[in-house]
GROMACS .gro file of C-alpha atoms in nm:
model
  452
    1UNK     CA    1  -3.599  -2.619 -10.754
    2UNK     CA    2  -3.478  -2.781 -10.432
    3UNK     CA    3  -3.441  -2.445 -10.309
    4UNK     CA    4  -3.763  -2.298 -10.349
    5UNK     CA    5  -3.912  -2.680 -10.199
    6UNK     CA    6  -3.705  -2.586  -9.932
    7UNK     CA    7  -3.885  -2.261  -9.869
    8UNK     CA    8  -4.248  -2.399  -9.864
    9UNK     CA    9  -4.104  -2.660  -9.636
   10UNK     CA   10  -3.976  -2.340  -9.419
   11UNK     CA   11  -4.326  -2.188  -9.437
   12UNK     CA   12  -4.516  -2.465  -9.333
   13UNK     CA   13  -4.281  -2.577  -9.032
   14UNK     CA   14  -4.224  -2.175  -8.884
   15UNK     CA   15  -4.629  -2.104  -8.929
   16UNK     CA   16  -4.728  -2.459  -8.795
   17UNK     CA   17  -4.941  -2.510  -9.093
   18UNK     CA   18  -4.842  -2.912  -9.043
   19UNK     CA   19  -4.747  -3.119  -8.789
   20UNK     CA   20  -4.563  -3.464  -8.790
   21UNK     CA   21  -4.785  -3.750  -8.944
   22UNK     CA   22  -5.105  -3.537  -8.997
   23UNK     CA   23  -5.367  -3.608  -9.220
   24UNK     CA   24  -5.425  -3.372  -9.477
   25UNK     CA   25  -5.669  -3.307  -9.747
   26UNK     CA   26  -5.531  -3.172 -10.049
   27UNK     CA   27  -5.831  -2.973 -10.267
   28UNK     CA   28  -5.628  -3.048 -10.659
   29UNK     CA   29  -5.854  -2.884 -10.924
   30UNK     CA   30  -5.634  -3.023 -11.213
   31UNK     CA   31  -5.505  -2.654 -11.290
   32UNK     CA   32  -5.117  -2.583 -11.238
   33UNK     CA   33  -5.182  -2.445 -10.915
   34UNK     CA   34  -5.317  -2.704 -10.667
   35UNK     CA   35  -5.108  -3.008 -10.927
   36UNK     CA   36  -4.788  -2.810 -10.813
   37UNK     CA   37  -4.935  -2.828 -10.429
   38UNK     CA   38  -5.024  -3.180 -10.434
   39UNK     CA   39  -4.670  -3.248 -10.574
   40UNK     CA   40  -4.490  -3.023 -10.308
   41UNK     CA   41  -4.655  -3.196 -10.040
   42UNK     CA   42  -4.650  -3.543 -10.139
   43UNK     CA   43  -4.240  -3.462 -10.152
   44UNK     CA   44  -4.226  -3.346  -9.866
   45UNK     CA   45  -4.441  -3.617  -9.666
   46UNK     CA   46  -4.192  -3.866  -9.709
   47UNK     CA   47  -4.000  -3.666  -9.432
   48UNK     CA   48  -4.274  -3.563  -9.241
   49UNK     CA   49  -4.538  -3.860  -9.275
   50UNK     CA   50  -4.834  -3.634  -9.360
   51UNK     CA   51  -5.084  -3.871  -9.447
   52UNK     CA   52  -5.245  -3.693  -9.770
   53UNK     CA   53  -5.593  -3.752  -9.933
   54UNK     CA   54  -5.660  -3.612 -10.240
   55UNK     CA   55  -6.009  -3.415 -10.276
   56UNK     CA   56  -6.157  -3.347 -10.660
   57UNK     CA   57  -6.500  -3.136 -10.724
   58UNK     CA   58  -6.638  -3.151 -11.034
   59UNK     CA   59  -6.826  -2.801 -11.079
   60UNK     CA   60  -6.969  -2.956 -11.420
   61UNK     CA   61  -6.946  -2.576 -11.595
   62UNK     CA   62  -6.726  -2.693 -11.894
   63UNK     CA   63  -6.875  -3.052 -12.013
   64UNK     CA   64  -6.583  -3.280 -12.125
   65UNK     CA   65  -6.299  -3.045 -12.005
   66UNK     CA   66  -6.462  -3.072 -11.651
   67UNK     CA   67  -6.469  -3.443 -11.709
   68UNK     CA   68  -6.101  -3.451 -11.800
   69UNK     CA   69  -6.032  -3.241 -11.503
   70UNK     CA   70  -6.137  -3.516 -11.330
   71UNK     CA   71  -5.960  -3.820 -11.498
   72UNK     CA   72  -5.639  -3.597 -11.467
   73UNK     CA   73  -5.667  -3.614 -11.106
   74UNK     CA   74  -5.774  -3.888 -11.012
   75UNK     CA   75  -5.513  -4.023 -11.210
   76UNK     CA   76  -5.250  -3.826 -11.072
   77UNK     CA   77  -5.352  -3.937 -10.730
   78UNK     CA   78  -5.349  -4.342 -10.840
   79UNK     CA   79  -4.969  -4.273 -10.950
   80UNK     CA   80  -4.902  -4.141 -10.628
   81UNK     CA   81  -5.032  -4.341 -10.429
   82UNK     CA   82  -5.293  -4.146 -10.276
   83UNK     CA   83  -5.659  -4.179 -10.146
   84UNK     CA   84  -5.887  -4.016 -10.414
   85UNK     CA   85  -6.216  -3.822 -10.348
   86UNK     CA   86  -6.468  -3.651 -10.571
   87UNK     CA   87  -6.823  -3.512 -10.583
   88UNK     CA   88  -6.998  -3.322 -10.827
   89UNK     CA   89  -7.204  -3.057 -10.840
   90UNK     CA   90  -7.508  -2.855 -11.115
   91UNK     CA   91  -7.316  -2.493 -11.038
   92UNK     CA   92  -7.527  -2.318 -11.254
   93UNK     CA   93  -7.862  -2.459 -11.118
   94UNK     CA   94  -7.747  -2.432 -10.794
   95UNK     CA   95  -7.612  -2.042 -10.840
   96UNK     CA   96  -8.020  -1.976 -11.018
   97UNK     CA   97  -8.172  -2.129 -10.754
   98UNK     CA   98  -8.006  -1.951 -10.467
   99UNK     CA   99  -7.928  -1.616 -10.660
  100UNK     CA  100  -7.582  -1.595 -10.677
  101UNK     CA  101  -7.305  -1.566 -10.912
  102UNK     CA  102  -7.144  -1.878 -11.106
  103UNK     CA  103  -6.818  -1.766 -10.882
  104UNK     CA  104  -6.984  -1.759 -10.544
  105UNK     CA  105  -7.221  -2.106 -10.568
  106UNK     CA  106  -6.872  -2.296 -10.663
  107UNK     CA  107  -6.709  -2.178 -10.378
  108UNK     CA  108  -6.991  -2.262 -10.123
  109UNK     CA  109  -7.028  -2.624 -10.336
  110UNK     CA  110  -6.686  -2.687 -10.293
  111UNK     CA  111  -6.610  -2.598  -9.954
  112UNK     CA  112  -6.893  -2.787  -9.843
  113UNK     CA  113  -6.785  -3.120 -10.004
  114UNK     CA  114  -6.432  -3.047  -9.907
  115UNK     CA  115  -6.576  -3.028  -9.515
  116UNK     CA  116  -6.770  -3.273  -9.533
  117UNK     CA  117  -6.485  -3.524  -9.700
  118UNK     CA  118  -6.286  -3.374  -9.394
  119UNK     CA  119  -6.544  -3.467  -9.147
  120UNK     CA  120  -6.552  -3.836  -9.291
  121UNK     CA  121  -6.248  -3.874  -9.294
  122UNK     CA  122  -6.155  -3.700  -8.993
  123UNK     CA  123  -5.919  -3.478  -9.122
  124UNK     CA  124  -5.843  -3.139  -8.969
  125UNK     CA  125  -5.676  -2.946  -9.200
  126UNK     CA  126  -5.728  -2.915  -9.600
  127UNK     CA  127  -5.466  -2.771  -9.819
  128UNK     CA  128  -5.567  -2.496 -10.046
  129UNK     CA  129  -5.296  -2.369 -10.304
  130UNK     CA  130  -5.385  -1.991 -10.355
  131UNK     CA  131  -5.028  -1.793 -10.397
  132UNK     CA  132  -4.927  -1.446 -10.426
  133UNK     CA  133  -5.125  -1.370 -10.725
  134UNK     CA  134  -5.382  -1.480 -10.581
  135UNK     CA  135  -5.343  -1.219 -10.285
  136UNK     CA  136  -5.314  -0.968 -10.496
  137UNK     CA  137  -5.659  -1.017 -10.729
  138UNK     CA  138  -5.839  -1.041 -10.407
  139UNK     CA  139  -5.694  -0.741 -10.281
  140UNK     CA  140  -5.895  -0.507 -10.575
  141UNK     CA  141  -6.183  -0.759 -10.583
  142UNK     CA  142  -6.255  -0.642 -10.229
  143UNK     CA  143  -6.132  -0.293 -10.296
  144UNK     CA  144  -6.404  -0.261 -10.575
  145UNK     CA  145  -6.649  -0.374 -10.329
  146UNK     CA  146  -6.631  -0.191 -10.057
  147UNK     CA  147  -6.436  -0.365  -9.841
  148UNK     CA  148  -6.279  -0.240  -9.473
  149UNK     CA  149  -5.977  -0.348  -9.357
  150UNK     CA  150  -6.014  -0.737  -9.271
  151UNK     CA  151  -6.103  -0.779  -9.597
  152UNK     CA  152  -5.812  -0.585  -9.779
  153UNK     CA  153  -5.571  -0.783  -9.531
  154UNK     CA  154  -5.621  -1.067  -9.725
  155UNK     CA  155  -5.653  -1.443  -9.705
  156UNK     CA  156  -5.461  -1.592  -9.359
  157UNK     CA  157  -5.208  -1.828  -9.391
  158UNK     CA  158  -5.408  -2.043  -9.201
  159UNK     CA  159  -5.826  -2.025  -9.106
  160UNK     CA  160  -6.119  -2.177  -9.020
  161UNK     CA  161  -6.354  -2.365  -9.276
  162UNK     CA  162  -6.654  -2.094  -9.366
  163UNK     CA  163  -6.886  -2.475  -9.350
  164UNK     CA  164  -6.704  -2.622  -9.032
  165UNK     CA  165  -6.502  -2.384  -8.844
  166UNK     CA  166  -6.315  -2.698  -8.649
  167UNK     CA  167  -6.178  -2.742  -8.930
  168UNK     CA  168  -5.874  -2.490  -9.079
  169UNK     CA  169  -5.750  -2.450  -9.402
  170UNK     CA  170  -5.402  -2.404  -9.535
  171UNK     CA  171  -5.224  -2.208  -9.810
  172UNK     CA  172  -4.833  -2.308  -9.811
  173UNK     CA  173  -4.769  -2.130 -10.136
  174UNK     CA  174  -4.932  -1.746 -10.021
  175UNK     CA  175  -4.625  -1.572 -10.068
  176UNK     CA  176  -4.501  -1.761 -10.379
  177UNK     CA  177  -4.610  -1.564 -10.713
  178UNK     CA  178  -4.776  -1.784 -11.015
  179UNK     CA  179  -4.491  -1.752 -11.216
  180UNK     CA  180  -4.265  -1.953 -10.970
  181UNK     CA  181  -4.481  -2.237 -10.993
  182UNK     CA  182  -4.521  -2.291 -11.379
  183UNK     CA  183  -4.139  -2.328 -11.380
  184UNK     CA  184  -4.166  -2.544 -11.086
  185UNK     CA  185  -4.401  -2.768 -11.269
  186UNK     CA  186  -4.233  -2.775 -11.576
  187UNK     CA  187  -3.860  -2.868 -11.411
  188UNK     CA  188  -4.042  -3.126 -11.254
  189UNK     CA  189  -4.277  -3.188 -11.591
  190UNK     CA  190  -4.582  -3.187 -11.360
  191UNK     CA  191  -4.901  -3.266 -11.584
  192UNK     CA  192  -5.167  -3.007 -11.502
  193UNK     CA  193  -5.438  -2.819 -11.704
  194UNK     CA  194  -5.585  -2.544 -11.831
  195UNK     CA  195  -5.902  -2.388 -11.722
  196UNK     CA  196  -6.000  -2.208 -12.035
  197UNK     CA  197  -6.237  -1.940 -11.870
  198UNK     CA  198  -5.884  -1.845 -11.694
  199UNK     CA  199  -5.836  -1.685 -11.988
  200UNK     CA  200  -6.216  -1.499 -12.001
  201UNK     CA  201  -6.319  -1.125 -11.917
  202UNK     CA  202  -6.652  -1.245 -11.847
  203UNK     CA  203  -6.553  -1.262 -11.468
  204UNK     CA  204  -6.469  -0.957 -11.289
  205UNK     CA  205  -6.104  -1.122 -11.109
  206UNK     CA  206  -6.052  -1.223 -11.488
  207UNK     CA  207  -6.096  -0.871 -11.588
  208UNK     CA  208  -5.840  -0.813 -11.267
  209UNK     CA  209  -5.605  -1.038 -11.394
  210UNK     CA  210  -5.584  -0.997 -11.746
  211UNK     CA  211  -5.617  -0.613 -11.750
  212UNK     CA  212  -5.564  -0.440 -11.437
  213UNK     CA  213  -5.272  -0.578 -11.290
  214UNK     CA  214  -5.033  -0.581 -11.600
  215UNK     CA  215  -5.147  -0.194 -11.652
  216UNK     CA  216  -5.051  -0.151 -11.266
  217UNK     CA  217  -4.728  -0.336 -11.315
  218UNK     CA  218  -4.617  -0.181 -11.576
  219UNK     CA  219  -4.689   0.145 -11.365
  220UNK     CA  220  -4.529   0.056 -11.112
  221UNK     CA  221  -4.210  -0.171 -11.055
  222UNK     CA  222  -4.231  -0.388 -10.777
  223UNK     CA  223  -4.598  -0.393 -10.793
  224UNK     CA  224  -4.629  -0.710 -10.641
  225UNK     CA  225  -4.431  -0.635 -10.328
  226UNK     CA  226  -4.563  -0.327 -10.271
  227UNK     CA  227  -4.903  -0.460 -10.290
  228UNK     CA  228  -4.848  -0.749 -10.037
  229UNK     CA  229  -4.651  -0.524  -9.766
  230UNK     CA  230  -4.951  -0.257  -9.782
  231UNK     CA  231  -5.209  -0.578  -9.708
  232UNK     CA  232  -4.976  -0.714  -9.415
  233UNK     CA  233  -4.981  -0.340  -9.281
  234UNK     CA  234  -5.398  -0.335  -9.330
  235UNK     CA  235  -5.377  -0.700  -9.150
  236UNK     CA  236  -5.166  -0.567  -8.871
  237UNK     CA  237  -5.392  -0.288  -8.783
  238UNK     CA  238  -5.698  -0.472  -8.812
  239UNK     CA  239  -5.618  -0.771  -8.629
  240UNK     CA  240  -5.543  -0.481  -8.361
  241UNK     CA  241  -5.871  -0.340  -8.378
  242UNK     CA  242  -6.025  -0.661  -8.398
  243UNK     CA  243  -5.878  -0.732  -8.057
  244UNK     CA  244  -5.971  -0.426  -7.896
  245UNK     CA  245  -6.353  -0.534  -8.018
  246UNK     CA  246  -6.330  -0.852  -7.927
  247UNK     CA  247  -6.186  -0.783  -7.546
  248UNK     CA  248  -6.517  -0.478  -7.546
  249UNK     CA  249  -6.769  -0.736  -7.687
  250UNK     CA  250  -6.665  -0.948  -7.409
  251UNK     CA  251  -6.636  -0.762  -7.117
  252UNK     CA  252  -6.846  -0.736  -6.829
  253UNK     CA  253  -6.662  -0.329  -6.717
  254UNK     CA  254  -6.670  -0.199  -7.040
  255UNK     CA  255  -6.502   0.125  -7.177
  256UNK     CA  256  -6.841   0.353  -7.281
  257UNK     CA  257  -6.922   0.337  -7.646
  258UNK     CA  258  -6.877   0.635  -7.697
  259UNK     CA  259  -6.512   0.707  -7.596
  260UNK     CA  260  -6.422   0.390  -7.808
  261UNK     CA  261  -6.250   0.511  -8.127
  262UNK     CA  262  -6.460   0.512  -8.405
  263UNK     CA  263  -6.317   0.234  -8.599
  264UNK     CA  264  -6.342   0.026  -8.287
  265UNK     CA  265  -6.727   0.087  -8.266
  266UNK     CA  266  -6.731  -0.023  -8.631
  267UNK     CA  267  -6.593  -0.378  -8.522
  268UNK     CA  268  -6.742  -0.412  -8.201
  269UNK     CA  269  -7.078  -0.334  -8.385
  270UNK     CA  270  -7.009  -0.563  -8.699
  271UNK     CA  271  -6.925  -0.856  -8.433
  272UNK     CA  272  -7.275  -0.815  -8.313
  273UNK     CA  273  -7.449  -0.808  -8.629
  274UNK     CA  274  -7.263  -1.137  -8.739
  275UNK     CA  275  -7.372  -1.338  -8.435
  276UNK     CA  276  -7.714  -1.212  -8.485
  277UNK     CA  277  -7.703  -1.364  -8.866
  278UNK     CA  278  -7.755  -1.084  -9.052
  279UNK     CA  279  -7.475  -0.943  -9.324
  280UNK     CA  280  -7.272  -0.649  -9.151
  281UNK     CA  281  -7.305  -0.373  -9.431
  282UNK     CA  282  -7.115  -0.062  -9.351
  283UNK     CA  283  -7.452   0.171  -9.407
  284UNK     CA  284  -7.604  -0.104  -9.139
  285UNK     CA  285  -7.342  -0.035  -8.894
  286UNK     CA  286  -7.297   0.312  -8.969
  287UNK     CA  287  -7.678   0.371  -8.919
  288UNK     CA  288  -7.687   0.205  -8.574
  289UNK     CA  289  -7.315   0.348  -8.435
  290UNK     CA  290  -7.457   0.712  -8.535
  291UNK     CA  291  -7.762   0.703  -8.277
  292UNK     CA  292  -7.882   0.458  -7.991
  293UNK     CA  293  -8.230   0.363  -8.001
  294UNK     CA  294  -8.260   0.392  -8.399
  295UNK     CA  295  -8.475   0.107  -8.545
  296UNK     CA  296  -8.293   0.021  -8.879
  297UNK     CA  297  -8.507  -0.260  -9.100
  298UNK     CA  298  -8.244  -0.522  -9.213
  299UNK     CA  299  -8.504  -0.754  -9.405
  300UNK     CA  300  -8.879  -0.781  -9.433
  301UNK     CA  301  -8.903  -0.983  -9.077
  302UNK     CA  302  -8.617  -0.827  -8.864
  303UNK     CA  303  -8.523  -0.493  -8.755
  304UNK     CA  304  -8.219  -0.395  -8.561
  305UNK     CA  305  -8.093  -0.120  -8.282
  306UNK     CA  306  -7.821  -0.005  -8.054
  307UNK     CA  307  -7.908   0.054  -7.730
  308UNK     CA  308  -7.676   0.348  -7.537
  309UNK     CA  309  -7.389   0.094  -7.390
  310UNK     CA  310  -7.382  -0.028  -7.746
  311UNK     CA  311  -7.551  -0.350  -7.712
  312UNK     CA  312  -7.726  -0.454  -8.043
  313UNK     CA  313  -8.092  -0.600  -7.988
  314UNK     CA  314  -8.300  -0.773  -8.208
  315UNK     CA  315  -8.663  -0.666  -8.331
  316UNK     CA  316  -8.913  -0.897  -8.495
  317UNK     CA  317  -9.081  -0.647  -8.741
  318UNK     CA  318  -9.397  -0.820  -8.650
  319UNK     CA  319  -9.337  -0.620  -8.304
  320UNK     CA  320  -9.400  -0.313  -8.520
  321UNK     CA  321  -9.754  -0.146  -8.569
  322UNK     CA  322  -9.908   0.163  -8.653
  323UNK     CA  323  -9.972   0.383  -8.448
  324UNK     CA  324 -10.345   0.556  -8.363
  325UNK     CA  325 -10.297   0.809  -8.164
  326UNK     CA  326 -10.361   1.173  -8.297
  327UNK     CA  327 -10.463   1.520  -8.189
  328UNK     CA  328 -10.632   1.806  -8.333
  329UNK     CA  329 -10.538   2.177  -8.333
  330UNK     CA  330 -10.681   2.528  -8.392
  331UNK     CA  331 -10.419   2.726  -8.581
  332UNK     CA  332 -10.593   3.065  -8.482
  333UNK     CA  333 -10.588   2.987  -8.119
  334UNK     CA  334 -10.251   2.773  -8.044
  335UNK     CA  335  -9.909   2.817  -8.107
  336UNK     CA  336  -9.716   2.501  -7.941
  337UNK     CA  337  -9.819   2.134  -7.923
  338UNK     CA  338  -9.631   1.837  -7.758
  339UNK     CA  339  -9.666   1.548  -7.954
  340UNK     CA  340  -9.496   1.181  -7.985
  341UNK     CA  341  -9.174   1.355  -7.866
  342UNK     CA  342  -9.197   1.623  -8.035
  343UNK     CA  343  -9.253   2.004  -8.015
  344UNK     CA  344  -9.423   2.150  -8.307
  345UNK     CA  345  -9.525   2.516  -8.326
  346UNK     CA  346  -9.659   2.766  -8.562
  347UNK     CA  347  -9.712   3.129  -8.654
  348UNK     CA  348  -9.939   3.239  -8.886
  349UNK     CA  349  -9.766   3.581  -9.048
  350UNK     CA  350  -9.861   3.872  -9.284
  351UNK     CA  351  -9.644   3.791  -9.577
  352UNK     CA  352  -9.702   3.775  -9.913
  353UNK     CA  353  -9.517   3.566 -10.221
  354UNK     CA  354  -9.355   3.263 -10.207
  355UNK     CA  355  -8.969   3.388 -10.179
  356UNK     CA  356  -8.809   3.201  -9.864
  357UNK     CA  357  -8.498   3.104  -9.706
  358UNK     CA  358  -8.454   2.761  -9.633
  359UNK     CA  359  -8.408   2.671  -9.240
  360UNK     CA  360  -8.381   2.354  -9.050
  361UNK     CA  361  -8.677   2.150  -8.957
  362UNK     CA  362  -8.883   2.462  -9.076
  363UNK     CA  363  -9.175   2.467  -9.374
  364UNK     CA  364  -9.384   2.754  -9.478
  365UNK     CA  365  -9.693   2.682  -9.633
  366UNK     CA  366 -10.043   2.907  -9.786
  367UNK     CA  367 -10.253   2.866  -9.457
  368UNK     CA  368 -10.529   2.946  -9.687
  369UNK     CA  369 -10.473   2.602  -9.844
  370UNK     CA  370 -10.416   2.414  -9.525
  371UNK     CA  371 -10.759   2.557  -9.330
  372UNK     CA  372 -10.824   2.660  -8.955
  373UNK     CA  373 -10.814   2.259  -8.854
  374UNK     CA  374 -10.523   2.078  -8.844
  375UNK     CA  375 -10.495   1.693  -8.753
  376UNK     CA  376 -10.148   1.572  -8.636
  377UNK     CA  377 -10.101   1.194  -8.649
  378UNK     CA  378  -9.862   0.888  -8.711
  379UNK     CA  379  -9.856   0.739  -9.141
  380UNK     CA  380 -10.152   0.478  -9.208
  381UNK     CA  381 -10.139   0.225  -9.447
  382UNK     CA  382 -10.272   0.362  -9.762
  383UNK     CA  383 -10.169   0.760  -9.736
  384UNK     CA  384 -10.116   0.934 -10.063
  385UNK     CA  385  -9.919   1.224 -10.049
  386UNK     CA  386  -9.795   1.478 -10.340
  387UNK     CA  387  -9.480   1.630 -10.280
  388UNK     CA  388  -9.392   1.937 -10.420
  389UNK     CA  389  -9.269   1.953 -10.777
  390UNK     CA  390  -9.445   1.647 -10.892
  391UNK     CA  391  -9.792   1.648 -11.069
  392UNK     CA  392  -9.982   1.300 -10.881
  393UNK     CA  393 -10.021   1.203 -10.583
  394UNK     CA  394  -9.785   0.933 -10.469
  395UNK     CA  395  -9.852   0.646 -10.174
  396UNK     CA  396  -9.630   0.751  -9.862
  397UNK     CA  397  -9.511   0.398  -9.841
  398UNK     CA  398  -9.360   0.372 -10.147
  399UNK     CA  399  -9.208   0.727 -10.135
  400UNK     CA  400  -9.099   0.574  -9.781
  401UNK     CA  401  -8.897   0.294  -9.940
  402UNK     CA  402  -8.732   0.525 -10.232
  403UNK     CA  403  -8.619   0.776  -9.949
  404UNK     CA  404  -8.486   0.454  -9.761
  405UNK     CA  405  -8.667   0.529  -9.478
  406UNK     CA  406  -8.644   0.229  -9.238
  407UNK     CA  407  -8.982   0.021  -9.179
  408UNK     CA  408  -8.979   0.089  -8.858
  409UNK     CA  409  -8.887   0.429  -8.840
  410UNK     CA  410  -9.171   0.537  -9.063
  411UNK     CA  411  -9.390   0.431  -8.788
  412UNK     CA  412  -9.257   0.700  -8.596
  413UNK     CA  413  -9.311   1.012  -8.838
  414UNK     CA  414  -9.568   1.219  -8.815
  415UNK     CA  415  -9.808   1.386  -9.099
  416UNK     CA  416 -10.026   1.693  -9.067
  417UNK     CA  417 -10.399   1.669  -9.207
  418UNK     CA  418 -10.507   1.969  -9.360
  419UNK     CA  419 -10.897   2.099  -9.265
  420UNK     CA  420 -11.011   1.903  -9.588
  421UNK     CA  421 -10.807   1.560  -9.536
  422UNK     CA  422 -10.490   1.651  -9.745
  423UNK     CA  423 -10.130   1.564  -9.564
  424UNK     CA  424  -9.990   1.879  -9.596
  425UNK     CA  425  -9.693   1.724  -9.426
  426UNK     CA  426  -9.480   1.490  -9.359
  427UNK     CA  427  -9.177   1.465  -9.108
  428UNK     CA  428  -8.872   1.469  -9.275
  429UNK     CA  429  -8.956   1.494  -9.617
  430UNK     CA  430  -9.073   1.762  -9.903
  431UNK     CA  431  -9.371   1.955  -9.798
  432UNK     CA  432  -9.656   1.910 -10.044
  433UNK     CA  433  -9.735   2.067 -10.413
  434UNK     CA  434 -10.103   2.159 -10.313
  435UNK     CA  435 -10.010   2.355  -9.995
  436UNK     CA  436  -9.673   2.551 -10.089
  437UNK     CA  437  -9.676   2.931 -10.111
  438UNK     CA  438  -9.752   3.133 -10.462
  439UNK     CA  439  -9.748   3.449 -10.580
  440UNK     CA  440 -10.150   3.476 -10.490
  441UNK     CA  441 -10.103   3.415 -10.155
  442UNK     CA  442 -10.173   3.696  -9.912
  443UNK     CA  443  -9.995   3.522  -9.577
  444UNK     CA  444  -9.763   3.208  -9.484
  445UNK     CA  445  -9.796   3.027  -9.193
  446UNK     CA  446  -9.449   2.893  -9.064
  447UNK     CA  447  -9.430   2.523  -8.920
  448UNK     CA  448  -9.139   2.464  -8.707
  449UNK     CA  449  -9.091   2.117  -8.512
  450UNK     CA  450  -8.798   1.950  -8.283
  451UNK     CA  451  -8.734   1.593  -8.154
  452UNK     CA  452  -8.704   1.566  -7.779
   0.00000   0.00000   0.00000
């Protein structure tokens, strides 16, 4: 045991996770994990002088075994000899209220008591005891998710607060699996207990725990180190990348966007987004990296867009309006328009039936239907429109929103009135039921249009 105290000593002293006579504050749960961390470090402080504080919160999601939690800590702490704080906290209100999961409100409940314990008692660093298990839950957590490669590098051995980023946290124990710990704790009959939704599917890194990794390891020998040296290759690469965006973000002689490797845009684009305040999804990013100048909605107030150097801007969606400007046109006389930067043309031919091959931004429609006089304007609030293959009209905004068409790009497409009123078209998407070709009709009249 003195042996593996002597490694976590090595870890903290080569990684500078601790200095000489530092305060610390030590977040103990009352499971083995953080119990075995307190203990480690209270050792060890009598060499280095680490002035510990213990830090307890009380999520309040089991009743008395919460309570006990608690007792069991603060406890602990009075045998020690250590400073003792606690808050508590309504989880499950708080996770309702704010529309989150149980697992995500503790974690925001907790890390804001432990920074603002830190703050009072101006402390620097808090001591966190996820291990190598730990790593490797996370790992398919963010897999299952979605997640690029900062996230599948894992947690740091050292980082910044998420409430108070002067503040960085500490995990002495990452590369130590679970298993090394409950025989620490038991040659040193540490007191700890059990959280019994540990031992739940209910949560999905339960699910991970219980079910996926023994399947994989049992796979797979040497799961576990296989698993950690592919997240400290992810972590290598990405902190690379993240580099290269960072030094492009900041630069006043930048490298153009577009000769920046794509997974560099990604970053340098996802940096942007995060200092803006707004969640960097990958469709977000990919959405702006694949064109400058696209509007892309990002919630009901705020819209977003690239500009060609690949600086993101801000748009209040407020700044958005419809748009009233139209024109009319004489299919028998015309063949071109210009029109909101775009060329449209038609041709009215001698064909009969409905049998067509499909071509880009190209619709064929019964000019019988659609009438001599044609109107070509921008969507207005309240348009119904019926594409083809359904039997009701639908309104255009709400077949906007289930083709994901951005709020502010729908601004920008254009519909063609037929002689009677219809929209026998609309930019972009299906032409409509009451204008498509049959077997009745005599001629077609192609519609072709291009974005300048």
């Amino acid at each position: 045991m003195n042996k593996w105290l002597h490694q976590i000593e090595d870890n903290i002293q080569e990684r500078k996770l601790l200095g000489p006579r530092e305060g610390v504050l030590v977040a103990v749960s009352g499971g083995l994990d953080s119990m075995v961390l307190l203990h480690l470090l209270h050792d060890l402080s009598k060499t280095y002088g680490w002035k510990i504080t213990v830090a307890h919160f009380n999520h309040q999601l089991r009743g008395r075994s919460s309570n006990a939690d608690e007792r069991l800590v603060e406890k602990t702490s009075a045998k020690l000899g250590l400073k003792f704080r606690v808050d508590r906290g309504d989880v499950k209100k708080f996770a309702k209220d704010n529309r989150l999961s149980i697992e995500m409100a503790a974690r925001k409940l907790r890390h804001e008591f432990l920074a603002r314990a830190a703050k009072k008692l101006k402390v620097k660093t808090i001591a966190l005891a996820h291990h190598a298990d730990d790593q490797v839950e996370l790992f398919f957590l963010r897999l299952l998710r979605g997640a690029g490669s900062e996230g599948l590098s894992g947690m740091n051995w050292k980082s910044n607060s998420p409430v108070n980023s002067s503040v960085k946290l500490i995990r002495p124990l990452l590369d130590h699996p679970k298993k090394f710990l409950r025989l620490y704790a038991k040659a040193k009959k540490i007191k700890f207990r059990e959280d019994a939704s540990n031992a739940s599917v209910d949560f999905q890194r339960n699910r991970i725990r219980h079910e996926v990794v023994p399947t994989l390891k049992a796979i797979q020998p040497g799961f576990d180190a296989t698993i950690s040296r592919t997240m400290e290759i992810v972590s290598s690469e990405s902190n690379f990348v993240l580099a290269t965006a960072l030094e492009w973000v900041g630069s006043k002689h930048r490298t153009p966007f577009g000769d920046l490797h794509i997974a560099v845009q990604r970053v340098c684009l996802r940096l942007q987004i995060r200092v803006l305040g707004f969640s960097a999804e990958f469709d977000l990013i990919e959405q702006l990296r694949m064109r400058a100048d696209r509007v892309v909605t990002v919630d009901p107030e705020n819209s977003l867009f690239r500009d060609a150097v690949g600086q993101i801007h801000l748009r209040r969606t407020a700044e958005i309006s419809f748009d009233e400007s139209e024109t009319k046109i004489d299919l028998t006389r015309d063949h071109k328009i210009h029109f909101a930067q775009r060329n449209i043309s038609w041709a009215i031919e001698s064909k009969k039936g409905a049998s067509l091959r499909r071509m880009v931004n190209c619709e064929f429609f019964d000019p019988e239907k659609v009438g001599r006089k044609v109107t070509l304007r921008h969507w207005k609030q309240g348009d119904c429109f019926q594409p083809i293959g359904t039997v009701s009209p639908k309104k255009l905004q709400d077949l906007f929103t289930n083709l994901k068409i951005p709020r502010a790009e729908r601004h920008k497409r254009i519909v063609a009135v037929s002689e009677r009123g219809d929209i026998f078209w609309v930019e972009g998407v299906r032409i409509s039921e009451l204008f498509k070709l049959d077997n009745q009709s005599q001629r077609r009249l192609k519609w072709r249009w291009q974005l300048l």
